[in-house]
mmCIF file of C-alpha atoms in Angstrom:
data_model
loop_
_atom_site.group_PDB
_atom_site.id
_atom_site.type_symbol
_atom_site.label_atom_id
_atom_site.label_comp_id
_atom_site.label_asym_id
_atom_site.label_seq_id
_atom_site.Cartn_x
_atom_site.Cartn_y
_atom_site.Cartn_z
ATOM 1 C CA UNK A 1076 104.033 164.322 83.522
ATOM 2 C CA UNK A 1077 103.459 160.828 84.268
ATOM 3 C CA UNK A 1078 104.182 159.528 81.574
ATOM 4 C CA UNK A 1079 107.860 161.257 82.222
ATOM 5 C CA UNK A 1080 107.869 160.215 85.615
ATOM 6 C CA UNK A 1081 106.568 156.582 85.459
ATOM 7 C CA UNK A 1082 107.981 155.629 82.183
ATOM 8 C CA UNK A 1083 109.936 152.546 81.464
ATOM 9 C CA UNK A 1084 113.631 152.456 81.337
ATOM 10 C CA UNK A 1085 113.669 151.229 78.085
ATOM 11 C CA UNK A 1086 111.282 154.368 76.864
ATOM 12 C CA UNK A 1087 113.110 156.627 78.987
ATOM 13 C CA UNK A 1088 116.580 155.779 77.643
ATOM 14 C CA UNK A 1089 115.408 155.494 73.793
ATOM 15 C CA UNK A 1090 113.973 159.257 74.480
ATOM 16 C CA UNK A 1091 116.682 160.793 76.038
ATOM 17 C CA UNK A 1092 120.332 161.899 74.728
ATOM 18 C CA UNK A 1093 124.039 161.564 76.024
ATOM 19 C CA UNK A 1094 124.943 164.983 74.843
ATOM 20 C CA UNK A 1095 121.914 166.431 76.746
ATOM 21 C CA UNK A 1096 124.101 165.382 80.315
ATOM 22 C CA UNK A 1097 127.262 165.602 78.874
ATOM 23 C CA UNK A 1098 127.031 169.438 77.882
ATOM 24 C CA UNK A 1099 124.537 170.715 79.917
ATOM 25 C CA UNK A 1100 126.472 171.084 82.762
ATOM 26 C CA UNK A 1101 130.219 170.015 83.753
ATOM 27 C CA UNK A 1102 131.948 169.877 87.673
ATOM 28 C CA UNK A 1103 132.031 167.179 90.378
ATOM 29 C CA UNK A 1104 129.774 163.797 92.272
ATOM 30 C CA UNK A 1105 129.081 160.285 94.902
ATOM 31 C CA UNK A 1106 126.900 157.032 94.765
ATOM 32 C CA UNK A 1107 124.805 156.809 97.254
ATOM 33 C CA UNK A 1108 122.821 159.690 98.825
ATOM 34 C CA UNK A 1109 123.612 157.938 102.076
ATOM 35 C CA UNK A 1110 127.471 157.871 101.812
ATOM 36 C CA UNK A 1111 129.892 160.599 104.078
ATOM 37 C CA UNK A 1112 129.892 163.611 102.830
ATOM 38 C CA UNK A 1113 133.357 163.823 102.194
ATOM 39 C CA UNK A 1114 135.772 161.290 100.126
ATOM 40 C CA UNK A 1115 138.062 159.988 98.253
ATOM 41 C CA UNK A 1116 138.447 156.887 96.914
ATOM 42 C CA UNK A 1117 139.352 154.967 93.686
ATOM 43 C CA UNK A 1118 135.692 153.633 91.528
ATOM 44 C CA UNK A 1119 135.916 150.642 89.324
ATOM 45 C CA UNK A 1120 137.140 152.501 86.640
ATOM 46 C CA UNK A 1121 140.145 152.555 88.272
ATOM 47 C CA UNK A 1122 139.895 156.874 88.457
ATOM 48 C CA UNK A 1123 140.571 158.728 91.569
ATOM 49 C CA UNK A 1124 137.306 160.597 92.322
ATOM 50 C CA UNK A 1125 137.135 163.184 95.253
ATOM 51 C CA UNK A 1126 133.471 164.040 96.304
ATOM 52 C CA UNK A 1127 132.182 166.030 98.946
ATOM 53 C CA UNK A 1128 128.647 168.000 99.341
ATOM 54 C CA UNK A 1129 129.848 171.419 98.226
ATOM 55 C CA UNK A 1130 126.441 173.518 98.422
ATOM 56 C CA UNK A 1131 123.930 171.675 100.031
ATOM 57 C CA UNK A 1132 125.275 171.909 103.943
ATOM 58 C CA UNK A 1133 121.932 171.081 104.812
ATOM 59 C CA UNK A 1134 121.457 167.670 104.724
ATOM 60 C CA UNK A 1135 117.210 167.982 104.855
ATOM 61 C CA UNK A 1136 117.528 169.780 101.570
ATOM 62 C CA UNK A 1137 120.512 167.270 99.954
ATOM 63 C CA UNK A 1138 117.931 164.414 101.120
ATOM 64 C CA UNK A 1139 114.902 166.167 99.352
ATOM 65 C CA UNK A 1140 117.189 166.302 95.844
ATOM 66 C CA UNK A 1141 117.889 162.993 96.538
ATOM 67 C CA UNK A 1142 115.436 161.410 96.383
ATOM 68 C CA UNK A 1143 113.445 163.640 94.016
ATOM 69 C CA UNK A 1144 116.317 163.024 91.630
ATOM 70 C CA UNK A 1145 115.736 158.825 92.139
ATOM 71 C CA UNK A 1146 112.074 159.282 91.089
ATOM 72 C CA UNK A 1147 113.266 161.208 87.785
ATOM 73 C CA UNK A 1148 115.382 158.571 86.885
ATOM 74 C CA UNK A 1149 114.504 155.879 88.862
ATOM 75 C CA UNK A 1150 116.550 152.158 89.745
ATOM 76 C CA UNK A 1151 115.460 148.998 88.146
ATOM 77 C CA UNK A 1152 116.194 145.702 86.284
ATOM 78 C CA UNK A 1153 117.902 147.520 83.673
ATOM 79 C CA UNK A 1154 120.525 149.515 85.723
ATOM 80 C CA UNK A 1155 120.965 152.290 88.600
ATOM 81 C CA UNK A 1156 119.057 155.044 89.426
ATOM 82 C CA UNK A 1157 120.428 159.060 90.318
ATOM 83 C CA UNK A 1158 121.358 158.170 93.754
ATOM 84 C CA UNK A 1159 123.775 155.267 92.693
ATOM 85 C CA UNK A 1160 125.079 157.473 89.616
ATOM 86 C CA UNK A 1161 126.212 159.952 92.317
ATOM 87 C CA UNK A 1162 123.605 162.495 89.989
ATOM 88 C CA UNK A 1163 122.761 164.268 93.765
ATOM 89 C CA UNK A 1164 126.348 164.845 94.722
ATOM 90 C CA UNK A 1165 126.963 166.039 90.383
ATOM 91 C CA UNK A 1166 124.015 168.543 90.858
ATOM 92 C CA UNK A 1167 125.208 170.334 94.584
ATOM 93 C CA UNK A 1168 128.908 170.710 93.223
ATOM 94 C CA UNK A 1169 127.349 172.142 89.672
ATOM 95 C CA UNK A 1170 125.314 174.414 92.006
ATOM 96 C CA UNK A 1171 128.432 175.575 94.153
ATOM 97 C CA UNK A 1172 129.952 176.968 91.059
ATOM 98 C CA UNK A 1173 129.647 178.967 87.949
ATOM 99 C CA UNK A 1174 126.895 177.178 86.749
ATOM 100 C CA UNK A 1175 124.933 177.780 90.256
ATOM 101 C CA UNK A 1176 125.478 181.528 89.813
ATOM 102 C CA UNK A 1177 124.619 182.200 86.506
ATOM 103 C CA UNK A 1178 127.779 183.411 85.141
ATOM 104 C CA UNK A 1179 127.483 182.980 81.730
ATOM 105 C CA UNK A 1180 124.144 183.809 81.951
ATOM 106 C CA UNK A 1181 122.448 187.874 81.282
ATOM 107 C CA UNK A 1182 121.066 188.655 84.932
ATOM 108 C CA UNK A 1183 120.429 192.285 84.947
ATOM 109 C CA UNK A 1184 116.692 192.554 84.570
ATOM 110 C CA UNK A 1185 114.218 194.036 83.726
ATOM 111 C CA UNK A 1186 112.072 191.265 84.701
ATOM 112 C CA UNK A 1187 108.829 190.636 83.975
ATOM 113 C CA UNK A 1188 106.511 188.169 82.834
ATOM 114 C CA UNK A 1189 106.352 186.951 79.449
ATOM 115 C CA UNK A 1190 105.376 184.492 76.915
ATOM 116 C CA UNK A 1191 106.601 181.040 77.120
ATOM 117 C CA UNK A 1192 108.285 181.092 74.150
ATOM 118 C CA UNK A 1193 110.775 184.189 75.722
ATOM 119 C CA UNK A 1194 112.089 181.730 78.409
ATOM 120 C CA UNK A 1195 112.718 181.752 81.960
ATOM 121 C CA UNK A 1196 111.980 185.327 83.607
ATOM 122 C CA UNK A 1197 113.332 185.467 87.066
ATOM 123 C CA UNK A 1198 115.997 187.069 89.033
ATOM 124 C CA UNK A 1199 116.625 184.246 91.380
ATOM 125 C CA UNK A 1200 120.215 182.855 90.167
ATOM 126 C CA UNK A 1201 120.164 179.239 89.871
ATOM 127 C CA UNK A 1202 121.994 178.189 93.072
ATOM 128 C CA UNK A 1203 118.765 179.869 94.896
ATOM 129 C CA UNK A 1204 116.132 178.348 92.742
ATOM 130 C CA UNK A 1205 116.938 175.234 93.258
ATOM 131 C CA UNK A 1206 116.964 175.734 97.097
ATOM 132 C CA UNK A 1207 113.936 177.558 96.970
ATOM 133 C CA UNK A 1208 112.619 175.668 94.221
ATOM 134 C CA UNK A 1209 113.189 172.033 96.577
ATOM 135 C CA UNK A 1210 111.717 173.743 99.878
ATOM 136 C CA UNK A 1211 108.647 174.734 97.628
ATOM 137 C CA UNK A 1212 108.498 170.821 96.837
ATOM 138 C CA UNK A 1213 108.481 169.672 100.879
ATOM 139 C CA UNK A 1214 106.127 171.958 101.468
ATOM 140 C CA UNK A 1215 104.201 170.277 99.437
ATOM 141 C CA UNK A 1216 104.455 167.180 100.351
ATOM 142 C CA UNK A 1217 103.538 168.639 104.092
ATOM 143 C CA UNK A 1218 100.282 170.436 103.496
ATOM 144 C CA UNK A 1219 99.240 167.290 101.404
ATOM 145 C CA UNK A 1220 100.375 164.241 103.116
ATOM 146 C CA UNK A 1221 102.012 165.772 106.922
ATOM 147 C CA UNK A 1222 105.067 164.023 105.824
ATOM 148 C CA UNK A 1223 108.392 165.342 104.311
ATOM 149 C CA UNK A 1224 108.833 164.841 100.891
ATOM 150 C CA UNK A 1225 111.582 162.611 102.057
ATOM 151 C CA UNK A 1226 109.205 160.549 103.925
ATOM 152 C CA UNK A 1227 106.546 160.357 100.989
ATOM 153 C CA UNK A 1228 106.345 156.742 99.212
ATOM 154 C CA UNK A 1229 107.464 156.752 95.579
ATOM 155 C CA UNK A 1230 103.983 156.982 93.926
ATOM 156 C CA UNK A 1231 103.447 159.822 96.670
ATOM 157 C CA UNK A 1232 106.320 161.616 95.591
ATOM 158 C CA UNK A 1233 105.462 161.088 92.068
ATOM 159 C CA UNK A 1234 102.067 163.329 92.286
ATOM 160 C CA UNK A 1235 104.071 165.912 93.915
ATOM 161 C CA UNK A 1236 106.650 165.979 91.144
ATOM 162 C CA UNK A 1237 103.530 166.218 88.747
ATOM 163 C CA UNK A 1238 102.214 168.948 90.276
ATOM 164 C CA UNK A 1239 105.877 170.664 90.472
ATOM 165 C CA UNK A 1240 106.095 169.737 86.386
ATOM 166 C CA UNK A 1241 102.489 171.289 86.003
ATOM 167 C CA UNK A 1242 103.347 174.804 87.453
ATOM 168 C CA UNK A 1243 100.766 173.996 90.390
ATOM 169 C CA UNK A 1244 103.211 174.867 93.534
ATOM 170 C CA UNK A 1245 102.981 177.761 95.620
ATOM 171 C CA UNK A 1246 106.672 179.703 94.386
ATOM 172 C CA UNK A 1247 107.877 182.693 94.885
ATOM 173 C CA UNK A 1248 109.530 184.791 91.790
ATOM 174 C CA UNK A 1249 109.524 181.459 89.936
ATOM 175 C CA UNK A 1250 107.276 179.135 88.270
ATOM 176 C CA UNK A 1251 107.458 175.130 89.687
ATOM 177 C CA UNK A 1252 107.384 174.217 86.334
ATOM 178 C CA UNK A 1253 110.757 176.475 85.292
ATOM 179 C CA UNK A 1254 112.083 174.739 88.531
ATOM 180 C CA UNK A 1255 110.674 171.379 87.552
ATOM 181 C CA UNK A 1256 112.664 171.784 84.044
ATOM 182 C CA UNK A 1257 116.064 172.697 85.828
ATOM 183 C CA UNK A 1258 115.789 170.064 88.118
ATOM 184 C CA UNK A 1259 114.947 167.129 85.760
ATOM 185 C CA UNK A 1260 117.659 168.732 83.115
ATOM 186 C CA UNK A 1261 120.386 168.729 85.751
ATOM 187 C CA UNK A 1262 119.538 165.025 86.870
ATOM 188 C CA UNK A 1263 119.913 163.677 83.517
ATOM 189 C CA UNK A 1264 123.189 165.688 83.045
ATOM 190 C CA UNK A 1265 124.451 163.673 86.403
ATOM 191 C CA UNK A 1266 123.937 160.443 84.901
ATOM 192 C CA UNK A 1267 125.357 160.752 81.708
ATOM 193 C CA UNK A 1268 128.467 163.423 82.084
ATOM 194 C CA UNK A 1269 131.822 162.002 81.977
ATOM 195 C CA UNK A 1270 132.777 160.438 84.977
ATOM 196 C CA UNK A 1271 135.861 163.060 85.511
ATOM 197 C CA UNK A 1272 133.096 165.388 86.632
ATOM 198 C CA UNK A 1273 131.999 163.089 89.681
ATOM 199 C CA UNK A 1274 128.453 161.836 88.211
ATOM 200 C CA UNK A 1275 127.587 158.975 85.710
ATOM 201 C CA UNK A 1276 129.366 156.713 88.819
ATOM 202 C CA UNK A 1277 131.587 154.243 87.078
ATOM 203 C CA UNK A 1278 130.389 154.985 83.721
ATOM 204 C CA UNK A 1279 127.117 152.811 84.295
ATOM 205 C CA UNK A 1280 124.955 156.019 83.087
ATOM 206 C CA UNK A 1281 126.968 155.095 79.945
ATOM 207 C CA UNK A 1282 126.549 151.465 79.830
ATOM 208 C CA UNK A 1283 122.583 151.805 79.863
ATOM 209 C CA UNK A 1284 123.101 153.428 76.509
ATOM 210 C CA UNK A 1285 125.728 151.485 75.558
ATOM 211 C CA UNK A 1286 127.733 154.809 74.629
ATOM 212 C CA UNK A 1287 131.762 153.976 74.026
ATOM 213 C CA UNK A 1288 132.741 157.100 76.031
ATOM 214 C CA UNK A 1289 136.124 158.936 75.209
ATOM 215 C CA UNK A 1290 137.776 156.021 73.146
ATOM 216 C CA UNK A 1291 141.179 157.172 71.882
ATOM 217 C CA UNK A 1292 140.131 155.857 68.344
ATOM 218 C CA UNK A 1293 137.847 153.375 66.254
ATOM 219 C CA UNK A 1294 140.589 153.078 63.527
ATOM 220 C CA UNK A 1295 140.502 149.382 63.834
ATOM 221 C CA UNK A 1296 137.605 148.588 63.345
ATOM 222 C CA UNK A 1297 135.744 151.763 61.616
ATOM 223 C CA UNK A 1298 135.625 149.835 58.201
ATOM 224 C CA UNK A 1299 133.441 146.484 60.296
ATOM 225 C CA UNK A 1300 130.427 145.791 59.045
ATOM 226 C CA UNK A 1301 129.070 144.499 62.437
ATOM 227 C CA UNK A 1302 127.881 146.163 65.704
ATOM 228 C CA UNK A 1303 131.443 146.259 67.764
ATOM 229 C CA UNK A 1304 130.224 146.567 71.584
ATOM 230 C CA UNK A 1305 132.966 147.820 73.791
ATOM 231 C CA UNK A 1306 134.001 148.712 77.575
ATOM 232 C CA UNK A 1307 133.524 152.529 77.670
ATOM 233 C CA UNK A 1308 136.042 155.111 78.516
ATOM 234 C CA UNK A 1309 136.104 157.747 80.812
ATOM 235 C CA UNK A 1310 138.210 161.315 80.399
ATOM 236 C CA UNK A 1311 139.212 160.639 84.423
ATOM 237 C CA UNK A 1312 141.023 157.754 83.536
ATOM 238 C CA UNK A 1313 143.308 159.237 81.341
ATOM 239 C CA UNK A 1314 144.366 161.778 83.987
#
């Protein structure tokens, strides 16, 4: 776990995939875990985003995915972290609809537990184990250090998300480490889904990688021999 948690940006980037954001989940985002709940406004991509907390009414709980979310894929030298890729606001609007409800998903049971290699094993649908799953993760952070989890300091919050990882919190009809998987899943889907679906804020999930986006075509220079950087492109901008 720590070495997940308190990896480099570099490591983390080199280990991790665009496609594993971009298809993992798909809906709506804002950057800064601080920022009104509702708006609208035009990003530097020049697309219209509309954003508004969609799920999470409850700010305590927004705040605790917050900032759980910024230690998963942290800020630094090299670029923003969740909270400035608007991966927070991605996540609740995911949650608020088909995705939080398990739609496409077989929910009728039985359920019971199994080997690791069968998979999740719980009735809870996904809007409620994240809830759960984030209340599970404060209370954590109270019995241990009499703070919220909100309150914690980063390498604070870090052992807590360790322990989450490690299937060592006190859950009910869930394992932390299930929850732990979801969570960190979801968070990388944030920062590198097209931009039409509110996360990856102006496409600077993108730029870390260096990923082109949704270019119309390469025609022009698909026969170069050299490395052709280029300004990605976002779906929302063609709208």
């Amino acid at each position: 776990m720590a070495k997940k948690i308190i990896v480099s940006r570099r490591n983390f980037l080199k280990n991790t995939g665009i496609a594993a954001g971009a298809a993992a989940l798909s809906t709506i985002a804002l950057p800064s875990a601080e920022a009104a709940q509702h708006a609208s406004h035009m990003n530097d991509s020049g697309v219209n985003l509309h954003r508004a907390r969609m799920f999470f009414t409850n700010t305590f709980e927004f705040d605790i995915l917050s900032n759980a979310a910024e230690r998963i894929f942290p800020k630094d030298e090299r670029g923003p972290g969740a909270i400035d890729l608007a991966v927070p606001y991605f996540i609740d609007n995911q949650l608020a609809g088909a995705w939080g409800y398990n739609a496409r998903e077989y929910m009728a049971g039985p359920f019971a537990p199994g080997a690791p290699t069968q998979g999740p094993q719980t009735a809870l649908i996904r809007r409620d184990l994240f809830q759960q799953g984030l209340l599970a993760i404060n209370a954590a952070a109270r019995k241990q250090y009499s703070k919220n989890f909100s309150n914690l300091k980063g390498p604070e919050q870090d052992e807590i998300l360790k322990q989450c990882e490690a299937g060592k919190l006190p859950t009910e009809g869930f394992t932390s480490s299930y929850f732990f998987s979801e969570l960190r899943n979801a968070v990388l889907a944030g920062a590198y889904a097209d931009p039409a679906y509110n996360g990856n804020n102006n496409m600077d999930g993108w730029r870390l990688k260096e990923y082109p986006g949704a270019q119309m075509s390469y025609a022009d220079i698909i026969e170069s021999d050299k490395y052709e950087k280029m300004d990605p492109i976002s779906l929302a901008s063609m709208q």
